[in-house]
PDB file of C-alpha atoms in Angstrom:
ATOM      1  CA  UNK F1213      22.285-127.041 -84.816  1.00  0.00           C
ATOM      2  CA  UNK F1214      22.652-123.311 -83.362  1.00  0.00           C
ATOM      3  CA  UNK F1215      24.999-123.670 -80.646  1.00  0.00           C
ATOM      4  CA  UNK F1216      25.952-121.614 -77.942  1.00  0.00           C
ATOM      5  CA  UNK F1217      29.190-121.441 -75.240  1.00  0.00           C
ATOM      6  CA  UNK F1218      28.415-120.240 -71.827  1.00  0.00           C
ATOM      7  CA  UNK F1219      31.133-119.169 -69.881  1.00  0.00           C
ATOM      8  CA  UNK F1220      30.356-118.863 -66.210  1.00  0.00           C
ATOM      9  CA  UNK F1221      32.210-116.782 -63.845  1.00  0.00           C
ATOM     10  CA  UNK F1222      35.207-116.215 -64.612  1.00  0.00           C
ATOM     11  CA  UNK F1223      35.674-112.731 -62.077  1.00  0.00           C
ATOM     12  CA  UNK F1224      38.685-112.164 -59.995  1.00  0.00           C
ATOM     13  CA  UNK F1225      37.561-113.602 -56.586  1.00  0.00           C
ATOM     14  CA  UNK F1226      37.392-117.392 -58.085  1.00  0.00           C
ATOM     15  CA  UNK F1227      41.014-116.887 -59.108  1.00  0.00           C
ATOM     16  CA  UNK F1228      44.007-116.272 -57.250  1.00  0.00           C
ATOM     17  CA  UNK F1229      44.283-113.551 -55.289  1.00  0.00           C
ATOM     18  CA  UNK F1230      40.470-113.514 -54.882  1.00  0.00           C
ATOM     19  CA  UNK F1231      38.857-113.801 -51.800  1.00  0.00           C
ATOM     20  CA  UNK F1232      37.600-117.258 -52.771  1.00  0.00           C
ATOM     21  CA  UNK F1233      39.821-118.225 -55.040  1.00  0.00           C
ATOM     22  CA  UNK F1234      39.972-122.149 -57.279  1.00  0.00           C
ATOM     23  CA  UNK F1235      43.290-123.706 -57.812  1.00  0.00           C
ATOM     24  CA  UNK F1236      43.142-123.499 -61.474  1.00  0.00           C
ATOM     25  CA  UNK F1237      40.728-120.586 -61.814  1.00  0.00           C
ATOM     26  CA  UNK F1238      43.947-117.921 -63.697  1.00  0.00           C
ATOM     27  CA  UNK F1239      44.790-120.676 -65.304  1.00  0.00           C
ATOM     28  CA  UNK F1240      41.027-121.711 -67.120  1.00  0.00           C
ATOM     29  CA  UNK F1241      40.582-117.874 -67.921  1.00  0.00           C
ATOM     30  CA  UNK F1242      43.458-118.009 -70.368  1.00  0.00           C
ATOM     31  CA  UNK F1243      42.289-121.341 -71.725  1.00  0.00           C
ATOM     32  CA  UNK F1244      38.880-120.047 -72.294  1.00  0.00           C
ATOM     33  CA  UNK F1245      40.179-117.485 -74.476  1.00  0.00           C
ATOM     34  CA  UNK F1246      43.001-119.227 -76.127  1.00  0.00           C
ATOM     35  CA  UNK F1247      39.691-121.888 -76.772  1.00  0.00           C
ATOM     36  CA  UNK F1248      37.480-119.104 -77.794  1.00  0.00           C
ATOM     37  CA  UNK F1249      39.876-117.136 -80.119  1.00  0.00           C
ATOM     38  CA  UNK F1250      40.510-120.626 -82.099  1.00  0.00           C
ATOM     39  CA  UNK F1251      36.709-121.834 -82.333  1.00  0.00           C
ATOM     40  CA  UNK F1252      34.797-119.079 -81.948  1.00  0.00           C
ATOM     41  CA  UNK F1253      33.324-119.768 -85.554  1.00  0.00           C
ATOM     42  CA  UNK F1254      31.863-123.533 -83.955  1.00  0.00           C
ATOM     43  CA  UNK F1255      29.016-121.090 -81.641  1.00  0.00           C
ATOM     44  CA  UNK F1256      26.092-118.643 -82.856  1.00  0.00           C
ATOM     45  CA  UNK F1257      26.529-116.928 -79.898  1.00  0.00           C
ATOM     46  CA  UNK F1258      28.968-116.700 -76.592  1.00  0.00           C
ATOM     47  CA  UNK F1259      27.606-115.327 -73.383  1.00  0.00           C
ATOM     48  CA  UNK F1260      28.977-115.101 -69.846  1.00  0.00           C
ATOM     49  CA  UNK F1261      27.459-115.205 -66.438  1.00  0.00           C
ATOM     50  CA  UNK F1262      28.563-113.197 -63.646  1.00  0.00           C
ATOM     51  CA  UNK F1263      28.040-114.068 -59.807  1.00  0.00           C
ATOM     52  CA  UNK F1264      26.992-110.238 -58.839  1.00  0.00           C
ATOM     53  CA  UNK F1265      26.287-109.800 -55.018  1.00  0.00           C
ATOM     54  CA  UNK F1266      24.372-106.721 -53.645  1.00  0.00           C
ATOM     55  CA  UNK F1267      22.897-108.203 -50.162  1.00  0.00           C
ATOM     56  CA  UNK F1268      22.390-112.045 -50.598  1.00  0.00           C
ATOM     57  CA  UNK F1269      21.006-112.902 -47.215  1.00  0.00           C
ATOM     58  CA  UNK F1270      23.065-115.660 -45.598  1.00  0.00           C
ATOM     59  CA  UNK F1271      25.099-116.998 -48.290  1.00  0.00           C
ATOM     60  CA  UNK F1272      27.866-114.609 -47.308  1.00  0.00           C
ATOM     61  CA  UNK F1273      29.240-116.161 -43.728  1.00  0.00           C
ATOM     62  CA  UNK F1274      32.003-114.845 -41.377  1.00  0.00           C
ATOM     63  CA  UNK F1275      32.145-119.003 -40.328  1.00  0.00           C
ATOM     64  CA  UNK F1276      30.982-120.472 -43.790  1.00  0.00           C
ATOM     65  CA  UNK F1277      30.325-124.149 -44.218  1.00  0.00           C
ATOM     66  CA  UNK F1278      31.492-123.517 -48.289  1.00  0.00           C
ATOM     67  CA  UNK F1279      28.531-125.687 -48.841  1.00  0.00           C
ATOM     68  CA  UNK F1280      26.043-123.382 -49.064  1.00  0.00           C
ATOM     69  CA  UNK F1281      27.873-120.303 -47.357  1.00  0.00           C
ATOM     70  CA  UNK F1282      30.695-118.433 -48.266  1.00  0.00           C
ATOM     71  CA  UNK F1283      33.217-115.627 -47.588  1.00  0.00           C
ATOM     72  CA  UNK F1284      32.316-112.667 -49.132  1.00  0.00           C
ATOM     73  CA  UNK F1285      33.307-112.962 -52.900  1.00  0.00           C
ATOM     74  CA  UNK F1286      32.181-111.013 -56.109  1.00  0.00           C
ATOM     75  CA  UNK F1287      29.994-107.995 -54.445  1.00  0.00           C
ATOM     76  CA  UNK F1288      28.561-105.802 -57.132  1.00  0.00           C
ATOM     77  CA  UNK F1289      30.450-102.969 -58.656  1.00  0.00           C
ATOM     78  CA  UNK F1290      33.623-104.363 -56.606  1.00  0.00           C
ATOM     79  CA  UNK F1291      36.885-105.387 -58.292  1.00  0.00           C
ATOM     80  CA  UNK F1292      36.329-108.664 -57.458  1.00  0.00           C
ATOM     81  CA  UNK F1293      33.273-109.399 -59.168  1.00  0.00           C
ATOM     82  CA  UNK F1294      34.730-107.590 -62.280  1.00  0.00           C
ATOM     83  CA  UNK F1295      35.940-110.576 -65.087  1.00  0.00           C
ATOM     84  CA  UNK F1296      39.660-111.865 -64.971  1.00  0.00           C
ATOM     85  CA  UNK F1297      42.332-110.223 -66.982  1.00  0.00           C
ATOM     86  CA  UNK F1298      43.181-113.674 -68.897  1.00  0.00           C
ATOM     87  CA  UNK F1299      39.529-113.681 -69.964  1.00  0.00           C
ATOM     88  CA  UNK F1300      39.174-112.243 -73.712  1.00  0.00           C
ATOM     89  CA  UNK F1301      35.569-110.435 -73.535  1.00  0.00           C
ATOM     90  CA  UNK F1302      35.757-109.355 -77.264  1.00  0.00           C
ATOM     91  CA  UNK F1303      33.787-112.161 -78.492  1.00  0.00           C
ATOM     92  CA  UNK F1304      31.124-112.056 -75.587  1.00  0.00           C
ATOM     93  CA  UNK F1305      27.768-110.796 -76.336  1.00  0.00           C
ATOM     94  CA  UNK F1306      25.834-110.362 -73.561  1.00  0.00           C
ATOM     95  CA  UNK F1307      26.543-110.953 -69.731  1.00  0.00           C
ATOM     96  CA  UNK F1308      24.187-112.056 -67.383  1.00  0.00           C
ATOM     97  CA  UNK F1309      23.811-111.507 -63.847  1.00  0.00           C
ATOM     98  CA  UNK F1310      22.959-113.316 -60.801  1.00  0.00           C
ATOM     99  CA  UNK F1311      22.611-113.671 -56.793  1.00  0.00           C
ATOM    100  CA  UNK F1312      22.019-110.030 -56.378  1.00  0.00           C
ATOM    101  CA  UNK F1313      19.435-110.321 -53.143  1.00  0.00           C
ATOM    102  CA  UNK F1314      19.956-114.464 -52.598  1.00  0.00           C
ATOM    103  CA  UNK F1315      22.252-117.345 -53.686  1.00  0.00           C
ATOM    104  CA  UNK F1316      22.070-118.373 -57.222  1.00  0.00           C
ATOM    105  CA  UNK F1317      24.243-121.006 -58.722  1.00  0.00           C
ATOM    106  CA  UNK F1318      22.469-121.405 -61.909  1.00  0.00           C
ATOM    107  CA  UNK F1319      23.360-118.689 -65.059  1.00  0.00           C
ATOM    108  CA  UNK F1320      19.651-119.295 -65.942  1.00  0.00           C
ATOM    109  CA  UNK F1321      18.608-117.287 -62.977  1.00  0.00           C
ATOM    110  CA  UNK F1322      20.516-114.497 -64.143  1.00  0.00           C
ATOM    111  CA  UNK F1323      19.018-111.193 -66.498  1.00  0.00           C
ATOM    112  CA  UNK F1324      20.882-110.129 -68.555  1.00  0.00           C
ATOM    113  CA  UNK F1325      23.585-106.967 -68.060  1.00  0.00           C
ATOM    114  CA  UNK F1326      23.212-103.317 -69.382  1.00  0.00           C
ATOM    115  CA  UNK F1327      25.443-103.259 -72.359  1.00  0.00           C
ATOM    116  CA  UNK F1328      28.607-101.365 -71.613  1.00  0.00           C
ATOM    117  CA  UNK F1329      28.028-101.966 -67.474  1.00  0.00           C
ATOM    118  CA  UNK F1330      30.399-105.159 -67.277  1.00  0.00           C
ATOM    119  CA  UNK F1331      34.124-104.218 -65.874  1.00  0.00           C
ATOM    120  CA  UNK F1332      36.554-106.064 -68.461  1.00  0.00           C
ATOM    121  CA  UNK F1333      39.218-102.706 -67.821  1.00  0.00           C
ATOM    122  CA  UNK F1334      37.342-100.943 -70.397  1.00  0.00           C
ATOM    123  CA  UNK F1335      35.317 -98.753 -68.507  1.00  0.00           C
ATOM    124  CA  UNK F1336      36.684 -96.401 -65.974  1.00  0.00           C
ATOM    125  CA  UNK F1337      35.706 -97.757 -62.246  1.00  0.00           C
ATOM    126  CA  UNK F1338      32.535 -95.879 -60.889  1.00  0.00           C
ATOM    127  CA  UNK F1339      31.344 -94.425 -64.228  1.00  0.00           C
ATOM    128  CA  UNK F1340      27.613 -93.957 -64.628  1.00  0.00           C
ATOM    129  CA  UNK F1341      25.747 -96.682 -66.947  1.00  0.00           C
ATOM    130  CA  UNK F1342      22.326 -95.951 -67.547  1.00  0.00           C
ATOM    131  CA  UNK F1343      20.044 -99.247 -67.312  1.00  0.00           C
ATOM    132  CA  UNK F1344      17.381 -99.705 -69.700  1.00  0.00           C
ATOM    133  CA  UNK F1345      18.049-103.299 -70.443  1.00  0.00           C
ATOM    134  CA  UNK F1346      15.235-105.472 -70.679  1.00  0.00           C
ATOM    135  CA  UNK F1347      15.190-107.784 -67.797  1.00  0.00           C
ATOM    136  CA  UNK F1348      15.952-110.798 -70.139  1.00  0.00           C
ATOM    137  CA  UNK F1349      16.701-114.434 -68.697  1.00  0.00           C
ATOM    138  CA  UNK F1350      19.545-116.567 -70.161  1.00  0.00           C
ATOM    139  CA  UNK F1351      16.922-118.566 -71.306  1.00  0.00           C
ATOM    140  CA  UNK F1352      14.754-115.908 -73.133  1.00  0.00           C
ATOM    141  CA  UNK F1353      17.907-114.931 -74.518  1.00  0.00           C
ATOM    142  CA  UNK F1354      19.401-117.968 -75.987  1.00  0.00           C
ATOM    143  CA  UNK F1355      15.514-119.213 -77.241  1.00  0.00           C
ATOM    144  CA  UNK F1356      15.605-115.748 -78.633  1.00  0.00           C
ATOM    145  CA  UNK F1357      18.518-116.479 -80.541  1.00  0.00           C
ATOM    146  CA  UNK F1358      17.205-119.894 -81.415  1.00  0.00           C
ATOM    147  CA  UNK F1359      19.968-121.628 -80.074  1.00  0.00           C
ATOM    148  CA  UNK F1360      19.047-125.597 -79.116  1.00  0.00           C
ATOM    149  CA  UNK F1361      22.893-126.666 -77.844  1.00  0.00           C
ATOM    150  CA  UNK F1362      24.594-125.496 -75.362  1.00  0.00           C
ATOM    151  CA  UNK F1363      28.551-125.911 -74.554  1.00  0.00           C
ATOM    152  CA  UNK F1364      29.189-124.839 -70.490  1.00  0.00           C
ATOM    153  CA  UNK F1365      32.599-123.983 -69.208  1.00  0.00           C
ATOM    154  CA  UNK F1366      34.220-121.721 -66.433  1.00  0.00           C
ATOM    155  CA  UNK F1367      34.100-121.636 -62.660  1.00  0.00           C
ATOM    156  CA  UNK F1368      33.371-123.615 -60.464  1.00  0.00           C
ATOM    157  CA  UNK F1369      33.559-126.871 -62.187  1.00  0.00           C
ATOM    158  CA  UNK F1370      31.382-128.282 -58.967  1.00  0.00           C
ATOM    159  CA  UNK F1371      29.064-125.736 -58.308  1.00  0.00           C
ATOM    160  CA  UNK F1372      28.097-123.078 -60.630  1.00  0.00           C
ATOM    161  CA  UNK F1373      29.081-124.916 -64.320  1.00  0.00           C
ATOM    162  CA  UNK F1374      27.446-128.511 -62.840  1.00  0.00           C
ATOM    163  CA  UNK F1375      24.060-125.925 -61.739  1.00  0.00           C
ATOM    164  CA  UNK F1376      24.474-123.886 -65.095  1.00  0.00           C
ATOM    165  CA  UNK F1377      24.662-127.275 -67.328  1.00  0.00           C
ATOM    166  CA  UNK F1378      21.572-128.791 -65.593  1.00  0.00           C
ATOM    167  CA  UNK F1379      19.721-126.699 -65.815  1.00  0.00           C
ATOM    168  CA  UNK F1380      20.108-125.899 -69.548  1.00  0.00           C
ATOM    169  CA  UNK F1381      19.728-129.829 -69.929  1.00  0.00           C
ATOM    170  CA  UNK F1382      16.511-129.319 -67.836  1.00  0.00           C
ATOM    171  CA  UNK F1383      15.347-126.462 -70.638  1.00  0.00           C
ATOM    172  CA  UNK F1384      15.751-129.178 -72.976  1.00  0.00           C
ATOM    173  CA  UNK F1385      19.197-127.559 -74.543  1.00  0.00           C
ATOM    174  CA  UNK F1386      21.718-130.303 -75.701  1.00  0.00           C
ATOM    175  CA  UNK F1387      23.895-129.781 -73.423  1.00  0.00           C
ATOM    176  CA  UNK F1388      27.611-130.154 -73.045  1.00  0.00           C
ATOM    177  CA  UNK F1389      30.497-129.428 -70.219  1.00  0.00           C
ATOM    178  CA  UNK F1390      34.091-128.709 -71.355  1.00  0.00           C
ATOM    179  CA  UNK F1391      35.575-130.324 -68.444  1.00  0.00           C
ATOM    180  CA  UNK F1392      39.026-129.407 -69.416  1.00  0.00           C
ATOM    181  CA  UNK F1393      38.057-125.143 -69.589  1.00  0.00           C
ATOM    182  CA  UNK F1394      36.480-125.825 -65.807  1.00  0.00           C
ATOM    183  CA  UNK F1395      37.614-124.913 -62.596  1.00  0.00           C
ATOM    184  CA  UNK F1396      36.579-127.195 -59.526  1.00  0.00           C
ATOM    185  CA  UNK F1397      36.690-126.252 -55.844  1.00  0.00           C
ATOM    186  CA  UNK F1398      37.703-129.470 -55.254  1.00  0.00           C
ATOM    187  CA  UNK F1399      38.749-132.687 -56.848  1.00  0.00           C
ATOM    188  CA  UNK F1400      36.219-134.332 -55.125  1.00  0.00           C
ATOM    189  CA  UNK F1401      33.797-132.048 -55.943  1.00  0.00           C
ATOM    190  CA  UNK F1402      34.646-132.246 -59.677  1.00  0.00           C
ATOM    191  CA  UNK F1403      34.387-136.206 -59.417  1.00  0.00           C
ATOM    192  CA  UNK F1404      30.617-136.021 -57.681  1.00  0.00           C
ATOM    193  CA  UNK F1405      29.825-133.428 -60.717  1.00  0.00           C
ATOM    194  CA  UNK F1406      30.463-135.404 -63.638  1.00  0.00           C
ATOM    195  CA  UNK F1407      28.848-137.994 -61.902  1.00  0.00           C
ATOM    196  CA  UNK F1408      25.368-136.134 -61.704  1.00  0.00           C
ATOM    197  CA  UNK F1409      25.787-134.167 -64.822  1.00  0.00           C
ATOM    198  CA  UNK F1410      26.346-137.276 -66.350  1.00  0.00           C
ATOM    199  CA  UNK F1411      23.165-138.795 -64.889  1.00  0.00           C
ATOM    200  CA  UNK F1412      21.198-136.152 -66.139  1.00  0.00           C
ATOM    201  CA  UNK F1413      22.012-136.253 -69.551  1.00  0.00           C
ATOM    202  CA  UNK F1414      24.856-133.892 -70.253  1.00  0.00           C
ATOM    203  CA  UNK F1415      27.699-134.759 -72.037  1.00  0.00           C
ATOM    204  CA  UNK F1416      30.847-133.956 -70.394  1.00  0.00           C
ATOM    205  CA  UNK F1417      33.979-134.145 -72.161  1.00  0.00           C
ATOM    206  CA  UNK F1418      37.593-132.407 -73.171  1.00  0.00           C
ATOM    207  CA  UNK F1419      38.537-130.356 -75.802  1.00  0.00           C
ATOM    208  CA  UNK F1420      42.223-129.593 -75.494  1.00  0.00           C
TER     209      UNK F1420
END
């Protein structure tokens, strides 16, 4: 069946040296493309979300809870929210965007990118990128593509891959989670996640 790999967030402020930064976040973005360069051939298609902040109310925080507010992290057009150096973009298709004016967890609330726009050092910082991108959902995209299964992996293991996978599995996408090319928050986090993805009916397993 047409199969897709999403990887989701894999920008500079959810690794180290980011301003909110996961333990193994450097780390997964060299696995993801050491995983991608060898398999690539297994997916139709490979698409990555980007968190990409412009004014989202009160999920930034000067006192966050890191529940459901946070330092400020991946603000648009900023270095942070551009993709880590470890992550290969050349087999990456499209990027899609979300969180712009609120939270969003999910990579199916994001549209997708304007081609060219996403900072992966290949593009000189500031340069001009003229938008007339359809405002395509992840969804739209990947039925557009006729893609039925799904393979999630990237950052955070415990919030944005465990929203991103359910809701694919909610779609009605097969849906897997590549536990071993995630990045948790916590450990405890990660635990409560496979628990629920589980419960929902997405596979989660390791690759390497």
């Amino acid at each position: 069946m047409p199969k897709a790999l999403i990887i989701v967030d894999v920008q500079n402020d959810f690794c180290a040296g980011g301003s909110l930064p996961t333990k193994r976040g450097a780390e997964v973005a060299a696995l993801i493309s050491e995983y991608v360069e060898t398999r690539h051939g297994d997916y139709e298609a490979i698409v990555a979300t980007l968190d990409w902040h412009v004014s989202p109310g009160d999920h930034f925080s000067d006192t966050p809870d890191y529940k459901t507010s946070w330092p400020r992290h991946c603000v648009a057009e900023s270095r942070g929210a551009d993709t880590h150096e470890d992550l290969d973009t050349d087999y990456i298709e499209a990027f899609f965007r979300k969180g712009a004016f609120e939270a969003a967890y999910s990579g199916f609330e994001g549209l997708l990118a304007p081609e060219n726009s996403v900072m992966t050092g290949e593009r000189e910082a500031g340069a001009a990128v003229e938008d007339e991108t359809p405002k395509l959902s992840l969804d739209d995209w990947l039925q557009e593509h006729e893609i039925t299964d799904v393979d999630v992996v990237g950052i955070a293991t415990d919030f944005c891959v465990k929203a991103t996978a359910l809701d694919a599995v909610d779609a009605g996408y097969e849906t897997r989670v590549l536990l071993d090319l995630t990045a948790p928050v916590s450990e405890e986090g990660q635990d409560n996640a496979v628990d629920e993805l589980e419960d929902a009916g997405v596979t989660v397993t390791e690759v390497l």
